[in-house]
CSV table of C-alpha atoms and ligand atoms in Angstrom, one decimal:
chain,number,residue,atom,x,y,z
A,159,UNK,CA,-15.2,19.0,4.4
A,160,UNK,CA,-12.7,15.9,5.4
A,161,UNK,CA,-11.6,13.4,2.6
A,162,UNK,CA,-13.7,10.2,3.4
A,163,UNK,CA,-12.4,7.6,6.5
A,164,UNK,CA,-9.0,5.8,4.6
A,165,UNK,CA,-9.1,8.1,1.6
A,166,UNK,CA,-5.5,10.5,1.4
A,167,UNK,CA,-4.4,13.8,-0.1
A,168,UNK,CA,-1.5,14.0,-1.5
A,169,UNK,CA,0.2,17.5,-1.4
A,170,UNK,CA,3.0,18.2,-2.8
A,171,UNK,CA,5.0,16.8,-0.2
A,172,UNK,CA,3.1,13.8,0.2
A,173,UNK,CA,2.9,13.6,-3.6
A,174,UNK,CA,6.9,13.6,-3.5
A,175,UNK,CA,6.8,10.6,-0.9
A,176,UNK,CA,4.7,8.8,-3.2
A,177,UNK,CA,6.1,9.3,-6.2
A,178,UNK,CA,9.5,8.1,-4.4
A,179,UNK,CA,8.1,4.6,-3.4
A,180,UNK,CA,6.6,4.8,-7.2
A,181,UNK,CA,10.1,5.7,-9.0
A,182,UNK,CA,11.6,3.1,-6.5
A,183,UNK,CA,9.2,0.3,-7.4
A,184,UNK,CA,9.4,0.9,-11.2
A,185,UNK,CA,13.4,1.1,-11.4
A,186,UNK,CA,13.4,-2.0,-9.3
A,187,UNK,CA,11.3,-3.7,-12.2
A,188,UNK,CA,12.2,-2.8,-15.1
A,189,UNK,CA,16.3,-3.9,-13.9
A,190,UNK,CA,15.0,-7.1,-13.3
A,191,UNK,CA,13.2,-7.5,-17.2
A,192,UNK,CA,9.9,-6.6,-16.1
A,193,UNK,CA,7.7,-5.0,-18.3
A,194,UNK,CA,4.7,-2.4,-17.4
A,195,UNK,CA,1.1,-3.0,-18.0
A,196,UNK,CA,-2.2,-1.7,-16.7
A,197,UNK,CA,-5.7,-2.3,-16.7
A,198,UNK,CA,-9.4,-0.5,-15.6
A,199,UNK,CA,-9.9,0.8,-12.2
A,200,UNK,CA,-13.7,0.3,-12.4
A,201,UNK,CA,-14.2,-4.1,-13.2
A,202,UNK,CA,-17.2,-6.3,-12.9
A,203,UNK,CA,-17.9,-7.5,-9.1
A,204,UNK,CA,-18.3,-10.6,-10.2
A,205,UNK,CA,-14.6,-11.0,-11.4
A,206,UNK,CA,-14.2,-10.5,-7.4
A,207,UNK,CA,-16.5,-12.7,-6.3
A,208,UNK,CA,-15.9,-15.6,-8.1
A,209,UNK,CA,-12.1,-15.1,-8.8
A,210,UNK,CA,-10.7,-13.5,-5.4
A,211,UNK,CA,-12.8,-15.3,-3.2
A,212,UNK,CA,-12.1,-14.8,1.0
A,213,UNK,CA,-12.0,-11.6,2.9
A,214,UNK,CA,-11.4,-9.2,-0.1
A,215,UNK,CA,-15.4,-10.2,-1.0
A,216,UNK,CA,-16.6,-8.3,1.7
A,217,UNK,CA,-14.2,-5.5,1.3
A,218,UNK,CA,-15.5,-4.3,-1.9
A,219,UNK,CA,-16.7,-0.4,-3.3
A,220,UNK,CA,-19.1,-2.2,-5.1
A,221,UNK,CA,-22.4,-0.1,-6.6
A,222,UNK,CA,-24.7,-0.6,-9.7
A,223,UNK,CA,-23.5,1.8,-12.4
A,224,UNK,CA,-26.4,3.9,-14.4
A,225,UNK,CA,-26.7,1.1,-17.1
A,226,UNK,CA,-28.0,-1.7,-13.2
A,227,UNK,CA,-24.4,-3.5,-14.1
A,228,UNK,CA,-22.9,-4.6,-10.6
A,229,UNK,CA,-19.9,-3.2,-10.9
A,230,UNK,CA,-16.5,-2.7,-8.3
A,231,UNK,CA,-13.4,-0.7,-8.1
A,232,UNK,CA,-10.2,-2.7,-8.0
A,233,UNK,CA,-9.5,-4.0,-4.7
A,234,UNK,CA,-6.6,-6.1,-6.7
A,235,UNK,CA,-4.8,-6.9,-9.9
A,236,UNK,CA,-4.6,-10.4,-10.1
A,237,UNK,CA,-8.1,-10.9,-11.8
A,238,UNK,CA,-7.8,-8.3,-14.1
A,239,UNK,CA,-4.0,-9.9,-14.7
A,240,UNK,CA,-5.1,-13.1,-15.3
A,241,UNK,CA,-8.8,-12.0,-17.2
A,242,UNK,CA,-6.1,-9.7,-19.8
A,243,UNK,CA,-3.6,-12.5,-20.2
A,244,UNK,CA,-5.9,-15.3,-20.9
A,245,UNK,CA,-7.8,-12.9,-23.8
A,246,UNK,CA,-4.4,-12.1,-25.9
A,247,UNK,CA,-2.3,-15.2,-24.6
A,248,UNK,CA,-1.1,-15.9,-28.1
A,249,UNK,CA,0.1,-12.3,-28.3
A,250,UNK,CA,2.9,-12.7,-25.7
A,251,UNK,CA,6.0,-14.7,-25.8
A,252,UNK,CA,6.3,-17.0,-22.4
A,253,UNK,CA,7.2,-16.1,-19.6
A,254,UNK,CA,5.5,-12.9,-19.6
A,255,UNK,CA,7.1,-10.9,-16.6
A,256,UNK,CA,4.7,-7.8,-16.2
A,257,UNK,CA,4.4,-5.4,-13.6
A,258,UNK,CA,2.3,-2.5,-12.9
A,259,UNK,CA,1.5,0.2,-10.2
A,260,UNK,CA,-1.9,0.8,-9.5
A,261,UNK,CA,-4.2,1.9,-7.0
A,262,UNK,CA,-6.8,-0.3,-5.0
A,263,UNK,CA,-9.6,0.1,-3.1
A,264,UNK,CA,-10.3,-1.9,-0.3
A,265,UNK,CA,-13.3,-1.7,2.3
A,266,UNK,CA,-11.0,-2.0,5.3
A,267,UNK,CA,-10.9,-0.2,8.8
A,268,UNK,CA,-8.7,1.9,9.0
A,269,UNK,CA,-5.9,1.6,11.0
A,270,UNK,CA,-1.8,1.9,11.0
A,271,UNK,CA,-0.7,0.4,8.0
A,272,UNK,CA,-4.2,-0.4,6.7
A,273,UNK,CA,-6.2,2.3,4.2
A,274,UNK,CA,-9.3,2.0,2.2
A,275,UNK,CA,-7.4,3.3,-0.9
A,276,UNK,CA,-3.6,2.5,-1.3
A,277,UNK,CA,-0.9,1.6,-4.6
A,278,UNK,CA,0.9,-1.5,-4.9
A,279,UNK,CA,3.6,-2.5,-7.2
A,280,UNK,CA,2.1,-5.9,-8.9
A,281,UNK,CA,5.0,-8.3,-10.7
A,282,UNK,CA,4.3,-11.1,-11.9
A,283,UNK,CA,5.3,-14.0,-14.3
A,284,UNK,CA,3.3,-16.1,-16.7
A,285,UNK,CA,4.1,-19.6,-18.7
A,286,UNK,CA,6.8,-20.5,-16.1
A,287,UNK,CA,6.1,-23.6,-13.6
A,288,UNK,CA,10.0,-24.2,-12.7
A,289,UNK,CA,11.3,-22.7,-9.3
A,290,UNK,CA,13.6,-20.6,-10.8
A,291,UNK,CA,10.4,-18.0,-11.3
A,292,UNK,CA,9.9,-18.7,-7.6
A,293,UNK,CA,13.2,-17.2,-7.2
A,294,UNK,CA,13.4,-15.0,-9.9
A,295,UNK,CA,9.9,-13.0,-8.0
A,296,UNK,CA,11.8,-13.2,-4.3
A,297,UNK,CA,14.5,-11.9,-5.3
A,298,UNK,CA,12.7,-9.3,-6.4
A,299,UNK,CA,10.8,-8.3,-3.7
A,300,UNK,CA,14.3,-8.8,-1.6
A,301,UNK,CA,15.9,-6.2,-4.0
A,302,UNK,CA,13.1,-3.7,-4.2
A,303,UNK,CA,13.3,-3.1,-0.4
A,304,UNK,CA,17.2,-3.2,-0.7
A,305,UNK,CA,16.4,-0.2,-3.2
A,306,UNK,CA,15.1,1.7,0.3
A,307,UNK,CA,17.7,0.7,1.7
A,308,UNK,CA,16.6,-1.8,4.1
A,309,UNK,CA,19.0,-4.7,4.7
A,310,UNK,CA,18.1,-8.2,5.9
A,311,UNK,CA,18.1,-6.5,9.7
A,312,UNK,CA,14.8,-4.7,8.8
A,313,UNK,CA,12.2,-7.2,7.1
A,314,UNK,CA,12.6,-11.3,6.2
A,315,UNK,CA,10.7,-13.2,3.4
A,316,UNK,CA,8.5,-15.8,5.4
A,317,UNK,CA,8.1,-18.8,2.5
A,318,UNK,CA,5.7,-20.7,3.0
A,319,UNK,CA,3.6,-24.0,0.5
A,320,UNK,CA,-0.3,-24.0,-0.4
A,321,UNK,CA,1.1,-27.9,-1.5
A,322,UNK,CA,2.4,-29.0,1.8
A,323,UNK,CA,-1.4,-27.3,3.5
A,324,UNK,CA,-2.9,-29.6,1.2
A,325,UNK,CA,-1.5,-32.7,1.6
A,326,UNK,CA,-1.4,-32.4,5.6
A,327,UNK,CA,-5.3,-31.5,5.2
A,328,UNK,CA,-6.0,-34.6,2.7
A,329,UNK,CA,-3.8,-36.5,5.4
A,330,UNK,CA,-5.8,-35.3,8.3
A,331,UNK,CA,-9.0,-37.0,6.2
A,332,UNK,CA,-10.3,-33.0,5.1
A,333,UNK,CA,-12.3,-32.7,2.0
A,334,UNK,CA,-11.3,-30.8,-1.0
A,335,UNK,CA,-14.1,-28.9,-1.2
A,336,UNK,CA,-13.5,-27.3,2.7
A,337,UNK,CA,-9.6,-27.0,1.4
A,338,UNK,CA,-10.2,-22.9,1.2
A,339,UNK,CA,-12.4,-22.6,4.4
A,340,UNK,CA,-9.1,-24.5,6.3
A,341,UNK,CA,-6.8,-22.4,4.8
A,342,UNK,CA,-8.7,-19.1,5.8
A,343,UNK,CA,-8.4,-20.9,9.6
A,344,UNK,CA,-5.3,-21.3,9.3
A,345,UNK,CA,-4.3,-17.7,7.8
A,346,UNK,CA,-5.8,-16.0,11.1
A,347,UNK,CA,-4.3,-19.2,13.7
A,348,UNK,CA,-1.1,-17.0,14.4
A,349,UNK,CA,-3.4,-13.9,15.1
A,350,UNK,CA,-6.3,-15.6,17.4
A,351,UNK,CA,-6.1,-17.4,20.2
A,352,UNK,CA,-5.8,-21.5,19.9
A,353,UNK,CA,-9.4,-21.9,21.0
A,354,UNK,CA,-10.9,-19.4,18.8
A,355,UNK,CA,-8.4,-21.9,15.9
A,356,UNK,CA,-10.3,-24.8,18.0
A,357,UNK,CA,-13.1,-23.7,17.7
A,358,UNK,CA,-13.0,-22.9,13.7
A,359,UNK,CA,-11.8,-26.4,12.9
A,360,UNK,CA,-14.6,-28.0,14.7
A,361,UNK,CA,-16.8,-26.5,12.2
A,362,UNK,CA,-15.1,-28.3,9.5
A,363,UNK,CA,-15.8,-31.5,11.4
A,364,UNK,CA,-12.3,-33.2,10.4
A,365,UNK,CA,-11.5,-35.3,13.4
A,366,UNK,CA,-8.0,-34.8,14.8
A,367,UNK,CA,-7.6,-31.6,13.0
A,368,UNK,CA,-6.9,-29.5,16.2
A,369,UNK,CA,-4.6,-25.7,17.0
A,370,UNK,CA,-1.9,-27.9,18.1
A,371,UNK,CA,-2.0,-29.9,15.1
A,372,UNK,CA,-1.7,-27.3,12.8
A,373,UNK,CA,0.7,-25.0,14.9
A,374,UNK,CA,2.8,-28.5,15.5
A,375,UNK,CA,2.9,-28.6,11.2
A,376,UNK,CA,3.9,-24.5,11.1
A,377,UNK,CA,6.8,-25.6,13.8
A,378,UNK,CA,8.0,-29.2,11.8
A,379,UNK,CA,6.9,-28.6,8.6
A,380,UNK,CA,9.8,-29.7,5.9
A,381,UNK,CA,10.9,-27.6,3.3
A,382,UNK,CA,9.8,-30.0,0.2
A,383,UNK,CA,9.1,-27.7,-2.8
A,384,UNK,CA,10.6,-25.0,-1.0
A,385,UNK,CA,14.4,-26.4,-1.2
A,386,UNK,CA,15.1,-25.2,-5.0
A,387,UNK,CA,13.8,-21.9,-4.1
A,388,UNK,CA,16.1,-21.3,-1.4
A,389,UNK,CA,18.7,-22.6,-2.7
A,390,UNK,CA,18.5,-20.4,-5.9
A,391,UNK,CA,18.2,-17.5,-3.8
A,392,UNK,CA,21.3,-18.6,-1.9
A,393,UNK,CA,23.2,-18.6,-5.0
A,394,UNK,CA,22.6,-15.0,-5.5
A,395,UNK,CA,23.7,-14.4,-2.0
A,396,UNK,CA,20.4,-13.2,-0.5
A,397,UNK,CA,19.6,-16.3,1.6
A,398,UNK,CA,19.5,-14.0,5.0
A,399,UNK,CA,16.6,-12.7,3.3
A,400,UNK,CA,13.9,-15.1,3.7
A,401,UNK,CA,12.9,-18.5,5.9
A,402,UNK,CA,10.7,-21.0,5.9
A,403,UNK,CA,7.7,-20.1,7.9
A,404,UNK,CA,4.5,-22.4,7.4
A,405,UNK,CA,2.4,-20.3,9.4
A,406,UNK,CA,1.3,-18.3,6.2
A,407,UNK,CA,-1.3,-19.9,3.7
A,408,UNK,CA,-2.8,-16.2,2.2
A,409,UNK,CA,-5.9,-15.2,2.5
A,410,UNK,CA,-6.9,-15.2,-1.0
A,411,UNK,CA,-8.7,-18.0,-2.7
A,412,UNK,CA,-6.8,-18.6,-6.1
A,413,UNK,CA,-3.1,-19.8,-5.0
A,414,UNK,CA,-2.0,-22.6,-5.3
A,415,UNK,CA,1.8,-23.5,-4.1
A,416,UNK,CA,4.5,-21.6,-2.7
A,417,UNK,CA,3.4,-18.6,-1.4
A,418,UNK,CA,4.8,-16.0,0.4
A,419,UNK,CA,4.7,-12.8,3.0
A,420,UNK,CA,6.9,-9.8,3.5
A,421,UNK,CA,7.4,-8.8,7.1
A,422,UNK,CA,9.6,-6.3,9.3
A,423,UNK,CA,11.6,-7.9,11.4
A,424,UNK,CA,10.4,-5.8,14.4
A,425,UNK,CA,6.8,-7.3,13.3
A,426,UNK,CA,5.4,-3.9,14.3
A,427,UNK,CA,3.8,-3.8,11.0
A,428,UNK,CA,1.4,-5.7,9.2
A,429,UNK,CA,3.1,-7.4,6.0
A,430,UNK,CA,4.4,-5.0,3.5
A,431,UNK,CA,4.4,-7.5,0.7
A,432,UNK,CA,2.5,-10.8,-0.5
A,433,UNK,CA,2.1,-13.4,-3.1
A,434,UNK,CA,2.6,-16.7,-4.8
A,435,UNK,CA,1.4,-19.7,-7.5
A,436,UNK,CA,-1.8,-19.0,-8.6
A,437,UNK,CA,-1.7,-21.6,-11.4
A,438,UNK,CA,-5.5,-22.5,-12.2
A,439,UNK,CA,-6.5,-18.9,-12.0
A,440,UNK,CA,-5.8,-18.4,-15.9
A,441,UNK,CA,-7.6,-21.5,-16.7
A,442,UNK,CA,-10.4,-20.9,-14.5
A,443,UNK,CA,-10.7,-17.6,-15.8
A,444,UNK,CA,-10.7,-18.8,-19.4
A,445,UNK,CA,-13.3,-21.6,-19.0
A,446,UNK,CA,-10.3,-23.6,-19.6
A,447,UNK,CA,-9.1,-22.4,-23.1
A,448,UNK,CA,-6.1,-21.1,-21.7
A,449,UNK,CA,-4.0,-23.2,-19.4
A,450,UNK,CA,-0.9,-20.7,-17.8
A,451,UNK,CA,1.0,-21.4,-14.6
A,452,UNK,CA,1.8,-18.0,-12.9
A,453,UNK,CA,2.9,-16.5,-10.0
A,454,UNK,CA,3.1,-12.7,-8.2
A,455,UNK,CA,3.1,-10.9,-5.0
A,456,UNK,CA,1.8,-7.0,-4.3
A,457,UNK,CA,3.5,-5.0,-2.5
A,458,UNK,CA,1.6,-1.8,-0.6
A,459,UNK,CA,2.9,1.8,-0.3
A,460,UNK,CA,1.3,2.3,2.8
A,461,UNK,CA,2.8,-0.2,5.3
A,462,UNK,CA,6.4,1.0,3.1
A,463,UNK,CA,6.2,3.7,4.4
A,464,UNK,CA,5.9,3.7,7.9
A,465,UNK,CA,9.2,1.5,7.9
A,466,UNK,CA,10.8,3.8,6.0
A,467,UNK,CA,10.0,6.6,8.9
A,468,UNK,CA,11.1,4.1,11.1
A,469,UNK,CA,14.8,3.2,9.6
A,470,UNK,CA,16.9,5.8,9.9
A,471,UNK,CA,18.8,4.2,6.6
A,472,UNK,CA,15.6,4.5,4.1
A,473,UNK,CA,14.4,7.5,5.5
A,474,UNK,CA,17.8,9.4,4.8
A,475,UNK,CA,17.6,7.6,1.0
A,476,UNK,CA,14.3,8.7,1.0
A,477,UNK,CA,15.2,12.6,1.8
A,478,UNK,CA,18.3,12.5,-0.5
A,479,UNK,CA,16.1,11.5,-3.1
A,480,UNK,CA,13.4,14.4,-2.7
A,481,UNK,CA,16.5,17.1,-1.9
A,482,UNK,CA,17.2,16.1,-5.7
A,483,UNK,CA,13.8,16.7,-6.9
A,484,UNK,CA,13.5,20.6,-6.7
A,485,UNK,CA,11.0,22.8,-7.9
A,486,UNK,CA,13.2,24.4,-10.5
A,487,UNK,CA,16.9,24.8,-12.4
A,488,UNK,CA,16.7,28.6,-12.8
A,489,UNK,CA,14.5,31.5,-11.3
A,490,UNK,CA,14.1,34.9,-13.3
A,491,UNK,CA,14.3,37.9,-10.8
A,492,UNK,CA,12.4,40.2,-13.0
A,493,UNK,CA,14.3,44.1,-11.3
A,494,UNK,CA,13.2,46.4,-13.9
A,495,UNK,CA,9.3,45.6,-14.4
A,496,UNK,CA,9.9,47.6,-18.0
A,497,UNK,CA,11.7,44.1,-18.8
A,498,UNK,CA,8.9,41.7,-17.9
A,499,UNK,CA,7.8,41.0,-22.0
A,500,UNK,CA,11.5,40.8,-22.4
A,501,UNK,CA,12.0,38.7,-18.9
A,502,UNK,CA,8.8,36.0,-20.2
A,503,UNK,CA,10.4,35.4,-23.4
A,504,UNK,CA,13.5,34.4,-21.9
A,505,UNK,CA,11.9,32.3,-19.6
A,506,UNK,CA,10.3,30.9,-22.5
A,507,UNK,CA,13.7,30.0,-24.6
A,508,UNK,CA,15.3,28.6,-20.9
A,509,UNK,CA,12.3,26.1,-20.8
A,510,UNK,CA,12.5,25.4,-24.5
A,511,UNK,CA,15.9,24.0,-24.2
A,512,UNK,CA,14.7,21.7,-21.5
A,513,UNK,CA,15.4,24.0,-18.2
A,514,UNK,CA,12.9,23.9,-15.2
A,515,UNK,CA,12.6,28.1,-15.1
A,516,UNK,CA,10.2,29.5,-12.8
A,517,UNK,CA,9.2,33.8,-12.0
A,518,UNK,CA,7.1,36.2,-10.3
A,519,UNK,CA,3.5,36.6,-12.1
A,520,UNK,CA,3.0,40.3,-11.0
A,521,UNK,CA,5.5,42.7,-9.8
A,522,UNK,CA,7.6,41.8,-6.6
A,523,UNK,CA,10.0,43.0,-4.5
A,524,UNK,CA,13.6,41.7,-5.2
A,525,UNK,CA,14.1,40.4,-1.8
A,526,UNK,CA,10.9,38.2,-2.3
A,527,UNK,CA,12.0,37.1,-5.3
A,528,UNK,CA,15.3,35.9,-4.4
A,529,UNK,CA,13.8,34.4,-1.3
A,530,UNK,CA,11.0,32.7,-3.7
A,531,UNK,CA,14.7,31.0,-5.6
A,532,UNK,CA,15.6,30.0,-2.4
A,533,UNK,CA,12.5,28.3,-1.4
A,534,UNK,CA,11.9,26.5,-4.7
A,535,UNK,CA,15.7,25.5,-4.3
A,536,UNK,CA,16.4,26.2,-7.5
A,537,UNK,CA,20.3,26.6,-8.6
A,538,UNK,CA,20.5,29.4,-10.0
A,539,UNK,CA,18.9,32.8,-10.2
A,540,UNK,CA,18.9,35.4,-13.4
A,541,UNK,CA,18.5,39.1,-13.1
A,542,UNK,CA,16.4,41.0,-15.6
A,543,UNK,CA,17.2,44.3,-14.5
A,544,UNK,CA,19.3,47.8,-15.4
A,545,UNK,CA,22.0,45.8,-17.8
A,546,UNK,CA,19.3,44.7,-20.0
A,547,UNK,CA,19.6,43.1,-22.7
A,548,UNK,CA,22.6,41.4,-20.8
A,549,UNK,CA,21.8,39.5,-17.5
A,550,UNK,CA,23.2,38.6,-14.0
A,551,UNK,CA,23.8,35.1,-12.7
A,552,UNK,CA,24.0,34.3,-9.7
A,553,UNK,CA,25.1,30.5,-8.4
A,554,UNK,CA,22.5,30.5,-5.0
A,555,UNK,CA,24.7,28.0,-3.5
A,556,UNK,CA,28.1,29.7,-3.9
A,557,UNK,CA,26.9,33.3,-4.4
A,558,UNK,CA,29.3,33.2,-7.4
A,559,UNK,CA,28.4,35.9,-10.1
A,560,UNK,CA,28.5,36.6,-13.7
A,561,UNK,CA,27.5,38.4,-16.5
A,562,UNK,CA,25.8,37.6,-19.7
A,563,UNK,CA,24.2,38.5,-22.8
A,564,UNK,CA,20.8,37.3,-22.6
A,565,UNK,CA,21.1,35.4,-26.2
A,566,UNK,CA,24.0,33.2,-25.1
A,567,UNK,CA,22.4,32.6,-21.4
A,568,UNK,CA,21.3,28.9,-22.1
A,569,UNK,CA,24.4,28.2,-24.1
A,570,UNK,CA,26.2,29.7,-20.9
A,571,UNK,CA,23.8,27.6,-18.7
A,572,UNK,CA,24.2,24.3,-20.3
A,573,UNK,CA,27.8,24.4,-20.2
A,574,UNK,CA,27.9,24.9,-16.4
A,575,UNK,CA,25.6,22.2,-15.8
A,576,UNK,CA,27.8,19.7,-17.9
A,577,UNK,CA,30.9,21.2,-15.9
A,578,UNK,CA,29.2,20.4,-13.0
O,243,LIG,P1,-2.7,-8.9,-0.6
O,243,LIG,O1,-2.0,-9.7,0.4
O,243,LIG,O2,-4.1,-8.7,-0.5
O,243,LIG,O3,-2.3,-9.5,-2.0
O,243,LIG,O4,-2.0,-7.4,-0.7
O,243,LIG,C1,-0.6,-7.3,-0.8
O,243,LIG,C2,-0.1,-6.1,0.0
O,243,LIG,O5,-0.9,-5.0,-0.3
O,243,LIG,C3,-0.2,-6.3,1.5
O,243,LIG,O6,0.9,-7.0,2.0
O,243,LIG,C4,-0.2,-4.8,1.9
O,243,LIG,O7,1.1,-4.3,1.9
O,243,LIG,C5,-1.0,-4.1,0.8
O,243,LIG,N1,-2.4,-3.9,1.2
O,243,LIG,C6,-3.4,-4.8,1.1
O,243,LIG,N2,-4.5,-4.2,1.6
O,243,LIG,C7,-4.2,-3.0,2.0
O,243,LIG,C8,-4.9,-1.9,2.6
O,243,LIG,N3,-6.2,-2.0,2.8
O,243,LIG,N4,-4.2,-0.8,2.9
O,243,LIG,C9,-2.9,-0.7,2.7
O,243,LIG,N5,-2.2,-1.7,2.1
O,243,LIG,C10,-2.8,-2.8,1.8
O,243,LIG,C11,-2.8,-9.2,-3.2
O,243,LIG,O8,-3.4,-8.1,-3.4
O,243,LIG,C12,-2.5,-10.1,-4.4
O,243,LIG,N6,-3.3,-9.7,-5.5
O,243,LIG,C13,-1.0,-10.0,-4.7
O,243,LIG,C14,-0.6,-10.9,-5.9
O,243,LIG,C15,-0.2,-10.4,-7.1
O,243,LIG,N7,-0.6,-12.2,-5.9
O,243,LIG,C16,-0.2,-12.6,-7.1
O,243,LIG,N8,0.1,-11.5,-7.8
């Protein structure tokens, strides 16, 4: 049997690749004063229907559960954000800057970059209006994919403003109530061709709203609220990083201002990060008790990590990163199988004092065994054998050997690793 179309396993390899991007993402955070939160993978449908709104509606796993409640797995976080902070708001001092790590599930085809289950680092801030959160979330993103090691060569920030949509719609004569139906339009114009965009804006019946007008606004557009955001992100010396690019409005219903898209700069991929200002969503979500601007982008392991196959930079930081993370410190080569009661509690007092230790369950050749150490790259090997109760060392890497009691082996041990 096959895992289901867009579902993964994850061995141990794979698990290691993962828990790179994860490792990555969290480190990234918590430098920038970012604190980690997380919420249920199983929500109410209806906190997607009425709170995500656009495609992600028809991308649900959504089922009854045994007790007839309509009920979804996460496709996102920003509900469940927003749904948390608006029931404790009191509890937090502003601006809350949270992030978490989950995984999503999305009703999707599959295809390169695109899975029906995936992770996503989440950061966002609460209580802030003022650009400098703008900023403060770029920069961010910018220095989480810095963290791979991509440099401003590999992907760009393409800023864009829900605002500046708005006011050319209300301009253009468009009702506020067809605001999120124009924006969708506009969110697939750079992917469809301009009749197909022609088309669509017909439907909206706003005369003089036409492909050309819109694409004529993505090419002239000003940068209005967007100035103070660049020019913070300037300051900090990652302007190369990001442009204005008014072609992007975001799919999703609840945003509100500047938002935002990650993209390679080979635009092979689809975008490997998105976000921006959803400041109604709290009081929305709170029948207006609560009354929180906020902001946030996702970012998805999937799309991640086909550029970092792709650039030759990340994927050598990546594989540095996993040489690092081996199996174990020490392996026991058990010689003398009279030993083994006497080899097991030795392993036992290695992994007491904090030593990764691994040995052969059942009796093994030597040659095996030390080709077992090899394999699980671990430093060092430990012979239980004729000398008992004293043991050999051996260094794998350097072949160097030594002697010792087997009481003073993790002294002996420690003090090599801090030598080291
Ligand atoms: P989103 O644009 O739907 O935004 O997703 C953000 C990122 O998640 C995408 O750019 C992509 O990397 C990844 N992603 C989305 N769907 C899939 C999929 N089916 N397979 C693989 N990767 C995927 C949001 O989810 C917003 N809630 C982000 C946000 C947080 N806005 C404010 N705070």
């Amino acid at each position: 049997m096959k895992t289901l179309p867009g579902f993964r396993d994850f061995y141990p390899g794979d698990c290691a690749r993962r828990n790179y991007i994860l490792t990555t993402w969290r480190e990234a955070a918590r430098r920038h004063g970012f604190v980690e939160y997380d919420g249920p993978v199983l929500e109410s449908s209806e906190l997607y229907q009425k709170k995500s709104g656009g495609e992600l509606v028809g991308q649900l796993f959504d089922f009854l559960d045994k007790g007839d409640r309509p009920v979804a797995l996460r496709p996102e976080m920003t509900p469940t954000l927003a749904r948390m902070v608006a029931a404790r708001e009191r509890d937090f001092k502003k601006p809350l800057k949270w992030f978490s790590v989950p995984q999503f599930f999305r009703y999707e085809k599959p295809q390169r970059g695109r899975g029906r289950e995936f992770y996503q680092l989440n950061a966002d801030i609460l209580g802030e209006s003022a650009a400098s959160a703008d900023a403060e979330l770029i920069a961010l993103v910018v220095d989480v994919l810095r963290d791979f090691g991509f440099t401003e060569q590999d992907f760009v920030v393409r800023l864009s403003s829900r605002t500046a949509w708005q006011k050319f719609f209300a301009g253009a004569g468009g009702p506020a109530d067809r605001e999120d139906e124009f924006f969708q339009i506009v969110d697939k114009a750079e992917r469809i061709p301009p009749e197909k965009t022609d088309e669509a804006l017909a439907g909206l019946g706003v005369a003089g709203l036409t492909a050309e007008s819109v694409l004529a606004f993505v090419r002239d557009g000003e940068p209005g609220e967007l100035a103070p955001v660049l020019e913070n992100l300037k300051a900090r010396g990652l302007g190369d990083y990001v442009e204005i690019d008014y072609a992007i409005v975001r799919g999703l219903a609840y945003y509100t201002g500047i938002v935002f898209e990650v993209f390679d700069r080979s635009k092979k991929e689809r975008a490997l990060a998105g976000g921006g200002r959803y400041d109604r969503l709290l009081h929305l979500m709170s029948d207006g008790k609560v009354d929180l601007p906020a902001l946030g982008f996702g970012m998805g392991d999937i799309v991640l990590e086909n550029l970092i196959d792709d650039v030759p930079a990340a994927r050598e930081r990546r594989d540095a990163w996993m040489a690092k993370q081996r199996a174990c410190d020490v392996y026991l080569v058990i010689a003398k199988e009279t030993e083994r009661l006497a080899a097991v509690a030795l392993v036992q007092t290695l992994r007491d004092t904090g030593l990764r230790v691994d040995f052969p369950l059942t009796e093994t050749k030597v040659g095996k065994q030390f080709q077992a150490a090899e394999q699980l790259g671990a430093e060092v090997a430990v012979v239980v054998g004729d000398e008992w109760p004293e043991v050999k060392v051996k260094i794998l890497a350097t072949r160097e050997e030594a002697t010792v009691p087997n009481s003073g082996l993790a002294d002996w041990l420690r003090t090599r690793q801090k030598e080291a």
